[in-house]
Every structure is written in structure tokens, then in C-alpha cells.
PDB file of C-alpha atoms and ligand atoms in Angstrom:
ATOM      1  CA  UNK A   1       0.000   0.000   0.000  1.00 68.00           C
ATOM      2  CA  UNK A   2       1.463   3.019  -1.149  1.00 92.00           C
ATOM      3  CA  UNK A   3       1.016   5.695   2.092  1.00 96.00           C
ATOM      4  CA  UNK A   4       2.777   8.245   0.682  1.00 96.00           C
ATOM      5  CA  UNK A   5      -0.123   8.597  -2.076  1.00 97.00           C
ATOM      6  CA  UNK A   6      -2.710   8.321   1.011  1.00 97.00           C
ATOM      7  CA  UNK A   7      -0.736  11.145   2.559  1.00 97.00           C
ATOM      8  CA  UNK A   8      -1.459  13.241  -0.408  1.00 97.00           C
ATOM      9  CA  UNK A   9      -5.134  13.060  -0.352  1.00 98.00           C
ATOM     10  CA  UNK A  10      -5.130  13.338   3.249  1.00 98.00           C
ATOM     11  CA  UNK A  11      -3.663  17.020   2.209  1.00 98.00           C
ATOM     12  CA  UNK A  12      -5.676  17.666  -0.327  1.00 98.00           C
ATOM     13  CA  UNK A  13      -8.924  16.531   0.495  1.00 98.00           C
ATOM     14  CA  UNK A  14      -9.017  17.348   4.070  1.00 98.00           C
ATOM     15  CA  UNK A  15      -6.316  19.917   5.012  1.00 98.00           C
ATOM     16  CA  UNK A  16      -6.268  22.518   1.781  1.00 98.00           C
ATOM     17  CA  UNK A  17      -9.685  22.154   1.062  1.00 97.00           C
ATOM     18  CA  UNK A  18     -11.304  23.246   4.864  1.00 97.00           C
ATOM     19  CA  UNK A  19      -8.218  25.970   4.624  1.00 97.00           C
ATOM     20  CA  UNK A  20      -5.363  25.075   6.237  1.00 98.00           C
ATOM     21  CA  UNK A  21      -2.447  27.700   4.883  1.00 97.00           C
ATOM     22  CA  UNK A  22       0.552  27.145   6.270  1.00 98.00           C
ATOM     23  CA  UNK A  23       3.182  25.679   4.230  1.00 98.00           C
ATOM     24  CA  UNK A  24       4.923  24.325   7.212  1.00 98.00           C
ATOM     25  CA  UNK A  25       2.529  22.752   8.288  1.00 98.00           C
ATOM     26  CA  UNK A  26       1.137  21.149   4.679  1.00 98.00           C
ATOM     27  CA  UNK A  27       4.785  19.861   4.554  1.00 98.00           C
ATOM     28  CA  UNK A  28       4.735  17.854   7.381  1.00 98.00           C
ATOM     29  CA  UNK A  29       1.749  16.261   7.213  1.00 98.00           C
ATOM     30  CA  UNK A  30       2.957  15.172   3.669  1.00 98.00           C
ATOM     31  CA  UNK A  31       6.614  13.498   5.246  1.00 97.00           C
ATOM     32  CA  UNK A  32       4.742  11.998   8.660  1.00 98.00           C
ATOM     33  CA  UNK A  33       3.693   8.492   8.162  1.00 98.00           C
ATOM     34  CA  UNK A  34       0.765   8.416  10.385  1.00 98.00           C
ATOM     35  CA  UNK A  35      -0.211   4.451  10.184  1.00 97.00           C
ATOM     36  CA  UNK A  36       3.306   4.274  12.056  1.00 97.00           C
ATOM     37  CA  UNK A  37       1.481   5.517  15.362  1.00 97.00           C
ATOM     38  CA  UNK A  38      -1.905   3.250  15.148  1.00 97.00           C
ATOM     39  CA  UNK A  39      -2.050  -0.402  15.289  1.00 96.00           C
ATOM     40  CA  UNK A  40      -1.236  -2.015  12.290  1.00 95.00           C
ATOM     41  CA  UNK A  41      -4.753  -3.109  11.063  1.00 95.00           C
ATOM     42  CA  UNK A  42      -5.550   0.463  11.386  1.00 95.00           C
ATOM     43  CA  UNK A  43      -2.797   1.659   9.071  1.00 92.00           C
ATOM     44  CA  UNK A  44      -5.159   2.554   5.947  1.00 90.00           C
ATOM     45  CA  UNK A  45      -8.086   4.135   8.092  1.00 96.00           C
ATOM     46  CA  UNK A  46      -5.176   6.133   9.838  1.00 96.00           C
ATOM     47  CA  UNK A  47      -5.647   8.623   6.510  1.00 97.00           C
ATOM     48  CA  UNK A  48      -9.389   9.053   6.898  1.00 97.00           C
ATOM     49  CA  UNK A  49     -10.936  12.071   8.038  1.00 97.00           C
ATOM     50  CA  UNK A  50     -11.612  10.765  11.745  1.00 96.00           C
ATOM     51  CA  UNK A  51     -10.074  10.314  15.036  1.00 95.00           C
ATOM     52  CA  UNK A  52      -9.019   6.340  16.042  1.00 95.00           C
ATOM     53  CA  UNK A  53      -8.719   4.591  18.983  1.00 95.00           C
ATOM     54  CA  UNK A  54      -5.626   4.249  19.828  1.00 96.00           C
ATOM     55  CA  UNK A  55      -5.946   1.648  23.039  1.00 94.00           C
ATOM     56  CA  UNK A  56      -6.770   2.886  27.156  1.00 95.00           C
ATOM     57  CA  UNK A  57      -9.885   4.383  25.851  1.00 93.00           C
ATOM     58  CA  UNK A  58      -7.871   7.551  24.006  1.00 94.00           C
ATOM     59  CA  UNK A  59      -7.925   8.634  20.606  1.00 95.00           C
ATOM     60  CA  UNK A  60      -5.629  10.197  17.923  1.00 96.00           C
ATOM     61  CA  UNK A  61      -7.119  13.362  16.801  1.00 95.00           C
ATOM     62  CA  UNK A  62      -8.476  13.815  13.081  1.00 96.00           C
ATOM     63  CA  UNK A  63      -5.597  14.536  10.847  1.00 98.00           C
ATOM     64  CA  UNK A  64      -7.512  18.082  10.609  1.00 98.00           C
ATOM     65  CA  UNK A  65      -7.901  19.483  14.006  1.00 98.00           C
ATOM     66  CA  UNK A  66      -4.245  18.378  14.251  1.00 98.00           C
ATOM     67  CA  UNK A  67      -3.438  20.309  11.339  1.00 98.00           C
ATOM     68  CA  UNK A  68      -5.674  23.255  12.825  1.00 98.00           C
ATOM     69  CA  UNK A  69      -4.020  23.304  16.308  1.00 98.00           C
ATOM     70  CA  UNK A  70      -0.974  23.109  14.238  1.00 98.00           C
ATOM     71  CA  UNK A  71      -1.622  26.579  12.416  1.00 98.00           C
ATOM     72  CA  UNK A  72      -3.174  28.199  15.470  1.00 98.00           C
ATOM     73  CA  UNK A  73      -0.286  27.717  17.472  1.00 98.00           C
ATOM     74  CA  UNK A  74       2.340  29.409  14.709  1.00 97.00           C
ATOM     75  CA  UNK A  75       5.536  27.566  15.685  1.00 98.00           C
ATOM     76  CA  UNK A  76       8.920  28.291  14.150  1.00 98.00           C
ATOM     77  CA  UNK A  77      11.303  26.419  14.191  1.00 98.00           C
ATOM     78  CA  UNK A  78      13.394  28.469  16.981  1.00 98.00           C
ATOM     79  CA  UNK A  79      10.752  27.300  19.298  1.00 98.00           C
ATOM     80  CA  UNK A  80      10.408  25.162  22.098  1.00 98.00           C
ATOM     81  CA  UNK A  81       7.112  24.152  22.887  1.00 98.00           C
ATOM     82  CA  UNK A  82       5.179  22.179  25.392  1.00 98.00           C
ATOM     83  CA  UNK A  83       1.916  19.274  24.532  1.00 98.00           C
ATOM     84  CA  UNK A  84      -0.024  18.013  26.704  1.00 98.00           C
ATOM     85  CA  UNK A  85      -1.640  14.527  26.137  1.00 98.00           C
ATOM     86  CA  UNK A  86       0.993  13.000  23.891  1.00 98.00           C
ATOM     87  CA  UNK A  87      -1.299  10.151  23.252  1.00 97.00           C
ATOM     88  CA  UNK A  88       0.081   8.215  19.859  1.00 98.00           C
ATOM     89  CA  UNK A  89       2.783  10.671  19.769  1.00 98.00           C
ATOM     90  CA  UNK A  90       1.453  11.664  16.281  1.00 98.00           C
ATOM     91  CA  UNK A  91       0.743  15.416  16.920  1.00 98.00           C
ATOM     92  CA  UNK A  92       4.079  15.188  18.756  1.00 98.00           C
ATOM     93  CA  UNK A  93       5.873  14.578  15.903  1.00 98.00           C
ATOM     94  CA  UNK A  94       4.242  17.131  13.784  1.00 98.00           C
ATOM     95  CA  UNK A  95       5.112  19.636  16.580  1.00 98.00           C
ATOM     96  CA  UNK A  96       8.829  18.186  16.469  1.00 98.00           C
ATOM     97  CA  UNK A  97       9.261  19.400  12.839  1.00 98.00           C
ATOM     98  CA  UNK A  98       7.896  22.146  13.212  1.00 98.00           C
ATOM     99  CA  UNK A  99      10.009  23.279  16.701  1.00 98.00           C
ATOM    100  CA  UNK A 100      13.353  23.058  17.951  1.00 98.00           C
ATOM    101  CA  UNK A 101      12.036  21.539  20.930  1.00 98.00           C
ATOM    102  CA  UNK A 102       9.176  19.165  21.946  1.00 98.00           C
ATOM    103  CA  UNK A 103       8.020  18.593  25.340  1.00 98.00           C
ATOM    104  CA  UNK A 104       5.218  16.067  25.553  1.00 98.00           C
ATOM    105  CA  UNK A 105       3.268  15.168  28.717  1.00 98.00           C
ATOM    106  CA  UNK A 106       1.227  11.605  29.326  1.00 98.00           C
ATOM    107  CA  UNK A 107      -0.461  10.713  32.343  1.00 97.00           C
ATOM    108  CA  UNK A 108      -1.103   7.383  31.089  1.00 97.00           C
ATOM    109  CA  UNK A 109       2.380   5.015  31.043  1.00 98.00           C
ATOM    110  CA  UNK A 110       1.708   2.609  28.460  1.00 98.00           C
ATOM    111  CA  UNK A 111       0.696   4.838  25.985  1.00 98.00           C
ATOM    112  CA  UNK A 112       3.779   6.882  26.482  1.00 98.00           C
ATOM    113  CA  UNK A 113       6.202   4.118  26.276  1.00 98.00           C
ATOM    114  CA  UNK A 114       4.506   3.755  22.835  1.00 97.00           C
ATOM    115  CA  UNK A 115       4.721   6.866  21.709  1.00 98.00           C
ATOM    116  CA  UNK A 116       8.598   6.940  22.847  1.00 98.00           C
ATOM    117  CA  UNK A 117       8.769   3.802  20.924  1.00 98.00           C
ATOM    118  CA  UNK A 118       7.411   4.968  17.465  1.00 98.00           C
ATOM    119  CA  UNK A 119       8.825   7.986  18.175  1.00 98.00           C
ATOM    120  CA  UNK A 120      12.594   6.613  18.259  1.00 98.00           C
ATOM    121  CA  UNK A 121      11.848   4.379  15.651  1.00 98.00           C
ATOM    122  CA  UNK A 122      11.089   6.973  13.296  1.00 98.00           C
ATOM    123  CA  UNK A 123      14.798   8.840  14.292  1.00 98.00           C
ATOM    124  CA  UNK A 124      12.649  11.896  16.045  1.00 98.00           C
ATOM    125  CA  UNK A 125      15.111  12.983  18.683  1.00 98.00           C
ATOM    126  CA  UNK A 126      13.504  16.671  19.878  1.00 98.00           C
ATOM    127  CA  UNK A 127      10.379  15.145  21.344  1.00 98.00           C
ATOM    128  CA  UNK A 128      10.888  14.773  24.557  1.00 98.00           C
ATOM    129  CA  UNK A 129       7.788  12.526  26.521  1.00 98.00           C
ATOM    130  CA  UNK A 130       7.085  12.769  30.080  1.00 98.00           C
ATOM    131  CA  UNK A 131       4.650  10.928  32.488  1.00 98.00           C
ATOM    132  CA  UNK A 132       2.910  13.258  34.493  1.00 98.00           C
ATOM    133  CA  UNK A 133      -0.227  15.043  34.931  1.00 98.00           C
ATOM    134  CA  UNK A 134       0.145  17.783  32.735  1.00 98.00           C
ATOM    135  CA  UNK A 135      -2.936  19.388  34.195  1.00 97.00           C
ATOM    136  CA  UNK A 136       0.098  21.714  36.070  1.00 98.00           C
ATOM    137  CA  UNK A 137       2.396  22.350  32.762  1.00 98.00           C
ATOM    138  CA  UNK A 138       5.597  21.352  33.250  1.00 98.00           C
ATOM    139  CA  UNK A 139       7.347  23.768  35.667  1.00 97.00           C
ATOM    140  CA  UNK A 140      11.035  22.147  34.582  1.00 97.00           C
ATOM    141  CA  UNK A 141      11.129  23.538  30.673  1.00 98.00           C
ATOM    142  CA  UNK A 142       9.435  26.235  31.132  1.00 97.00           C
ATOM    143  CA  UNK A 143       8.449  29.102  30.202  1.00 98.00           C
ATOM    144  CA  UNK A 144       7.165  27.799  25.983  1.00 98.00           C
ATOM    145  CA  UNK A 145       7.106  29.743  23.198  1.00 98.00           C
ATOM    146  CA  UNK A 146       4.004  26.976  22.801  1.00 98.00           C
ATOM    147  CA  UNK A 147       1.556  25.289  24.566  1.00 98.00           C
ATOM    148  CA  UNK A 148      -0.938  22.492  22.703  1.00 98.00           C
ATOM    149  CA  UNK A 149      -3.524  21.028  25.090  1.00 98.00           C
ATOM    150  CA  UNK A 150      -4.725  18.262  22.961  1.00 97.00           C
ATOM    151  CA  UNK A 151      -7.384  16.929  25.460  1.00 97.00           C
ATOM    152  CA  UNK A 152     -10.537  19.245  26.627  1.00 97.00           C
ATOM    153  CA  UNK A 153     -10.803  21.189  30.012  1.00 98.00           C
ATOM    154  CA  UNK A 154     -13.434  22.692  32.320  1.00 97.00           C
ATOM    155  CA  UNK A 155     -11.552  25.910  32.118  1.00 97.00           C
ATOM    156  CA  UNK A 156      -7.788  27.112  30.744  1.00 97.00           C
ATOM    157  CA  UNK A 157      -5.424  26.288  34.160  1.00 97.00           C
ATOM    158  CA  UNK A 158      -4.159  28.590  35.148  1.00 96.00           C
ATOM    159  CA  UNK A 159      -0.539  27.344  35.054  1.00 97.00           C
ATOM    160  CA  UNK A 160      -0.365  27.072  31.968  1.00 98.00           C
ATOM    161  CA  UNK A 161      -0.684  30.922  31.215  1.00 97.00           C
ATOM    162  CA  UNK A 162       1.880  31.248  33.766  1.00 97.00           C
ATOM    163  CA  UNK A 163       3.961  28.760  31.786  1.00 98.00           C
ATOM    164  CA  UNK A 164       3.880  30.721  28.806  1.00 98.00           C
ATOM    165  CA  UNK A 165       6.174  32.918  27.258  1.00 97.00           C
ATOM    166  CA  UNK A 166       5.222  36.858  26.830  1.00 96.00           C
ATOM    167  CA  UNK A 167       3.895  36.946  22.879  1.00 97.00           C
ATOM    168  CA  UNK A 168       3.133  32.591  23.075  1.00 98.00           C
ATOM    169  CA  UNK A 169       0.540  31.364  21.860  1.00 98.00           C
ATOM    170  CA  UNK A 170      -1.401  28.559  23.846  1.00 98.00           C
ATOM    171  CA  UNK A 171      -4.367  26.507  21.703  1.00 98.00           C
ATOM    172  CA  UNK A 172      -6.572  24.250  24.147  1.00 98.00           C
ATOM    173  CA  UNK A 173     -10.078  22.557  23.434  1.00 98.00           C
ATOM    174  CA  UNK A 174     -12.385  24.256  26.342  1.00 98.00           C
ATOM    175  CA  UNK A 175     -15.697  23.418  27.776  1.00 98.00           C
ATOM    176  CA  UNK A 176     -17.977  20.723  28.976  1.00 97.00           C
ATOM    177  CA  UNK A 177     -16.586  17.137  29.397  1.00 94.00           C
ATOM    178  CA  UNK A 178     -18.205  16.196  26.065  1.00 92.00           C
ATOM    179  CA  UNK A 179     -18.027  18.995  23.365  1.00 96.00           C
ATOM    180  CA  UNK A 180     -15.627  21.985  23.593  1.00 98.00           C
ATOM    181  CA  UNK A 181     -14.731  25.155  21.739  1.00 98.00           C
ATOM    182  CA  UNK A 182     -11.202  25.277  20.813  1.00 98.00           C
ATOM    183  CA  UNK A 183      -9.613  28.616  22.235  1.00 98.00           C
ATOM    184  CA  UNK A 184      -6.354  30.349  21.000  1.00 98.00           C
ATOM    185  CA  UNK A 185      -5.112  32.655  23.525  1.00 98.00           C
ATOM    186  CA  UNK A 186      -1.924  34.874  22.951  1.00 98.00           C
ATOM    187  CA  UNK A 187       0.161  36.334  26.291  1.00 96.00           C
ATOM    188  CA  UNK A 188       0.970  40.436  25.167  1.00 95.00           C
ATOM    189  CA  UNK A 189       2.449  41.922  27.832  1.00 92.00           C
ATOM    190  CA  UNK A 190       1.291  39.791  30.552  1.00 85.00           C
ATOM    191  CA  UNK A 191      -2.231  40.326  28.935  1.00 94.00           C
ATOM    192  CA  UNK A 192      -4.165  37.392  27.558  1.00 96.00           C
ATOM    193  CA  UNK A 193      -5.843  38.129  24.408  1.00 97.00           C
ATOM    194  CA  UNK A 194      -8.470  35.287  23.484  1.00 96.00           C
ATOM    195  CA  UNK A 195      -9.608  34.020  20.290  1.00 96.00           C
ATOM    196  CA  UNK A 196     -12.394  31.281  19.612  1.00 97.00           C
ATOM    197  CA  UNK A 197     -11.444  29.064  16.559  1.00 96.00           C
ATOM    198  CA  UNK A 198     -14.442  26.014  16.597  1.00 96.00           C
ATOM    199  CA  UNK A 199     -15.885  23.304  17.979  1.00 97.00           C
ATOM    200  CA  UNK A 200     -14.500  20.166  19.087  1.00 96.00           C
ATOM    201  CA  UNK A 201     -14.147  16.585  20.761  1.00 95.00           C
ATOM    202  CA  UNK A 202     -11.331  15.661  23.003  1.00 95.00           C
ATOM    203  CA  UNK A 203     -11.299  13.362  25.724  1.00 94.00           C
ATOM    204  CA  UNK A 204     -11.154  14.730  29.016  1.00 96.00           C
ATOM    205  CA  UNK A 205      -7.614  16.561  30.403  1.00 97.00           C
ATOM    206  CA  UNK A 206      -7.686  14.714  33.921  1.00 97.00           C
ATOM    207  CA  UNK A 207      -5.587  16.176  36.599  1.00 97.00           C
ATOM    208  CA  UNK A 208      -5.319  18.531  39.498  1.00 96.00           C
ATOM    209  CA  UNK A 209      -6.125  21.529  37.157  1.00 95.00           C
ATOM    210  CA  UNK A 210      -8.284  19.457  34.409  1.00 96.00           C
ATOM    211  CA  UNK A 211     -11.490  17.344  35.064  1.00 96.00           C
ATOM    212  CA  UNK A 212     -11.919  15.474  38.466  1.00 93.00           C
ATOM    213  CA  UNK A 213     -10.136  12.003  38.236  1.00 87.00           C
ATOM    214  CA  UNK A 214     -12.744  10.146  39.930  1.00 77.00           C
ATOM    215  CA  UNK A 215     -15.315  10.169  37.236  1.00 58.00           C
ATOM    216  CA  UNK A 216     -13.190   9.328  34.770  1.00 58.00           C
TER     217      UNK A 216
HETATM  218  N1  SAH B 301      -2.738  14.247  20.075  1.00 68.02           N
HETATM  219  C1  SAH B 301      -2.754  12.849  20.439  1.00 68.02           C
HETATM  220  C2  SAH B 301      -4.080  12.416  20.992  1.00 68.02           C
HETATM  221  C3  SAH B 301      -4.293  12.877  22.370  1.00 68.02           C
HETATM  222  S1  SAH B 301      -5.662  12.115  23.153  1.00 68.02           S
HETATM  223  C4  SAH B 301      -2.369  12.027  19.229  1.00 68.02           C
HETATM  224  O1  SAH B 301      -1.960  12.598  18.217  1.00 68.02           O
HETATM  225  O2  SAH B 301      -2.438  10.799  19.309  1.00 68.02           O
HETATM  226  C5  SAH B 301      -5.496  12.905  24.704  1.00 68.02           C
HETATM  227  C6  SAH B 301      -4.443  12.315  25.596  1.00 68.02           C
HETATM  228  O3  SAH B 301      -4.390  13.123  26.768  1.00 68.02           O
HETATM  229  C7  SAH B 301      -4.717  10.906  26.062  1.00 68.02           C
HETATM  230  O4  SAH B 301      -3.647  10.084  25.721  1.00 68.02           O
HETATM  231  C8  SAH B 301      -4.850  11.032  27.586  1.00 68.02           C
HETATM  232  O5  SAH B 301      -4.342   9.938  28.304  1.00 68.02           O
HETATM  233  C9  SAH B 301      -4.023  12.276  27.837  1.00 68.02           C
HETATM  234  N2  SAH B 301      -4.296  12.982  29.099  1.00 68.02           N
HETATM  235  C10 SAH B 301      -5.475  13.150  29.741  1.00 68.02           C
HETATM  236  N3  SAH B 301      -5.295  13.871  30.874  1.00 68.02           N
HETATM  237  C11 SAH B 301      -3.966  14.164  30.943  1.00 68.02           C
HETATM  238  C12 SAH B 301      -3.142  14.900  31.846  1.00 68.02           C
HETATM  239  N4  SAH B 301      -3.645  15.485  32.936  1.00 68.02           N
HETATM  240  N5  SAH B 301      -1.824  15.012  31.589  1.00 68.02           N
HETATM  241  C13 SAH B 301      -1.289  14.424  30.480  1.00 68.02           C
HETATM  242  N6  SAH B 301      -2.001  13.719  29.592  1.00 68.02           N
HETATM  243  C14 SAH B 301      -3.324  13.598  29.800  1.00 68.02           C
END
């Protein structure tokens, strides 16, 4: 099966065509083979226009709202920038070509170790995956240039704004625990300025400063 081809259409089809811009971005999505980070009967259906289950009851995101968050966020490549919910590692890996500096937070082990896995395997070396509840950010990089929240909250933490570098730009899916509206915010001068991009479904951010664990 020829991916490359399927990455093409993928491009065409579902990125161009709903307006995504950036050349950057359009790039990367062309060189990422994204049936390396599902299982391997899932390989074809990884280049439909859905999310997948990717195991512990998480998903990888459509290849479009990746591409979206992607283009909200505005990363160069002097950048070091901070996900959170590394999942597959997919969106991890577009953020790794597209930064200097990756640094990718899982609360959930075993899909880490994955990640890590496909991640080496494919010779990506400025990801950087951490197990922790990124809820809280992660105090020991910071402040980012970046922040990608690719799971949905009750309401932006607030540690993450603190995390964030004057003139960053920080892209997070909020609402209820079910639908969201993803938010770009931008730091200027200490000030956030807040813009509202669409609607969404993520799976719940759970942590200190997401939703409640219990329920989960
Ligand atoms: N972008 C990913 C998909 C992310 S799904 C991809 O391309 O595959 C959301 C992920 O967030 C899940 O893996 C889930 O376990 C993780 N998550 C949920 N709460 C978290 C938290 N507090 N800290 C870190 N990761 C969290």
C-alpha cells in the first residue's frame, strides 16, 4: 500500500480544502507516516478524516484538528514548545518538525512508552515525553514559546498561562466534558488576548487543574 499517495489526499482533500495555509505545516503532514502511530490493522483508516482509537480508551485526533491546532499555534522552528496529552505521539511529531524543541506530557504510562517507541523508531530525537499530569504544565522547561492542550478542560489552568512565554501562543479545546470550543489565547504583555477558533471533541484533560479524576 502506497502511504505516501494516502498522505497526499489526506492534504488535499481534508487539510487545503477546509483551509489550512501554512506551508509548514502542509509539509509535514505530507513526510509523517501516520499508520506508524496506530495499530497495524488500522494503518489505511489512519488517513481518513476521523479520530481512532488508539488503546486505554484515548484517541488520535483527526488529521484536521491536528493540522488546525498546528496553524493556530504558529511555531517556528526556533521554538520550544510544550503538549499536553501526547497520546500516539502523532501530533508530537508534527510539533517536532515544526520546533526546535518538543516537550510532551502523558499521564497514562503505556501509551507513552509507545509513543517513545514509534517515536525513536522513526529517528525523532527533539520530542521529549514525560509521564505526568500535565494538568500543572511542566514547571522544569518552562516558560514555551508553545503550549498544545490536545485533550478538553473545564476551564484554561491557570498554570499554563503562567507557563507561557510573553507573545506565546497557547491553543486548548475548552468546555464541557463532552463537546468543547477550541480557544487560541496569545500572552501580550502579561495580557491574555483570546480568540475562539471552533468546535471540538477531546477526551477529558484529567488532573489537578483538568477534570476530576474520579469520574473518569
Ligand atoms: N494528540 C494525540 C491524541 C491525544 S488524546 C495524538 O496525536 O495521538 C489525549 C491524551 O491526553 C490521552 O492520551 C490522555 O491519556 C491524555 N491525558 C489526559 N489527561 C492528561 C493529563 N492530565 N496530563 C497528560 N495527559 C493527559
Amino acid at each position: 500500500m502506497d502511504f505516501k499517495i494516502l498522505r497526499k489526499q489526506m492534504v488535499k482533500n481534508q487539510l487545503l480544502k477546509r483551509g489550512i495555509k501554512d506551508d509548514r505545516v502542509l509539509s509535514v503532514f505530507l513526510d509523517i507516516p501516520r499508520h506508524e502511530f496506530v495499530a497495524p490493522e488500522l494503518g489505511r483508516s489512519s488517513y481518513e478524516d476521523r479520530p481512532l482509537p488508539i488503546g486505554s480508551g484515548q484517541t488520535i485526533s483527526q488529521p484536521y484538528m491536528v493540522a488546525l491546532m498546528s496553524e493556530l499555534l504558529q511555531v517556528k522552528k526556533h521554538m520550544k514548545v510544550l503538549e499536553l496529552g501526547t497520546g500516539s505521539g502523532y501530533q508530537s511529531a508534527i510539533l517536532g518538525a515544526l520546533a526546535k524543541e518538543v516537550y510532551s506530557v502523558e499521564r497514562l504510562s503505556v501509551l507513552a512508552d509507545s509513543a517513545a517507541k514509534t517515536l525513536d523508531s522513526l529517528g525523532i530525537k527533539n520530542v521529549h515525553i514525560k509521564i505526568a499530569d500535565g494538568s500543572i504544565g511542566l514547571e522544569e522547561f518552562q516558560p514555551y514559546d508553545a503550549i498544545m492542550v490536545a485533550a478538553g478542560v473545564p476551564k484554561v489552568p491557570q498554570a499554563l498561562l503562567d507557563q507561557l512565554c510573553d507573545g506565546g501562543r497557547l491553543v486548548i479545546p475548552v468546555g464541557s466534558r463532552f463537546s468543547q470550543v477550541l480557544i487560541c489565547l496569545q500572552k501580550q504583555e502579561g495580557k491574555i488576548v483570546e480568540r475562539r477558533s471552533c468546535g471540538c471533541v477531546f477526551v477529558p484533560l484529567l488532573g489537578k487543574q483538568g477534570w476530576s479524576v474520579d469520574n473518569e
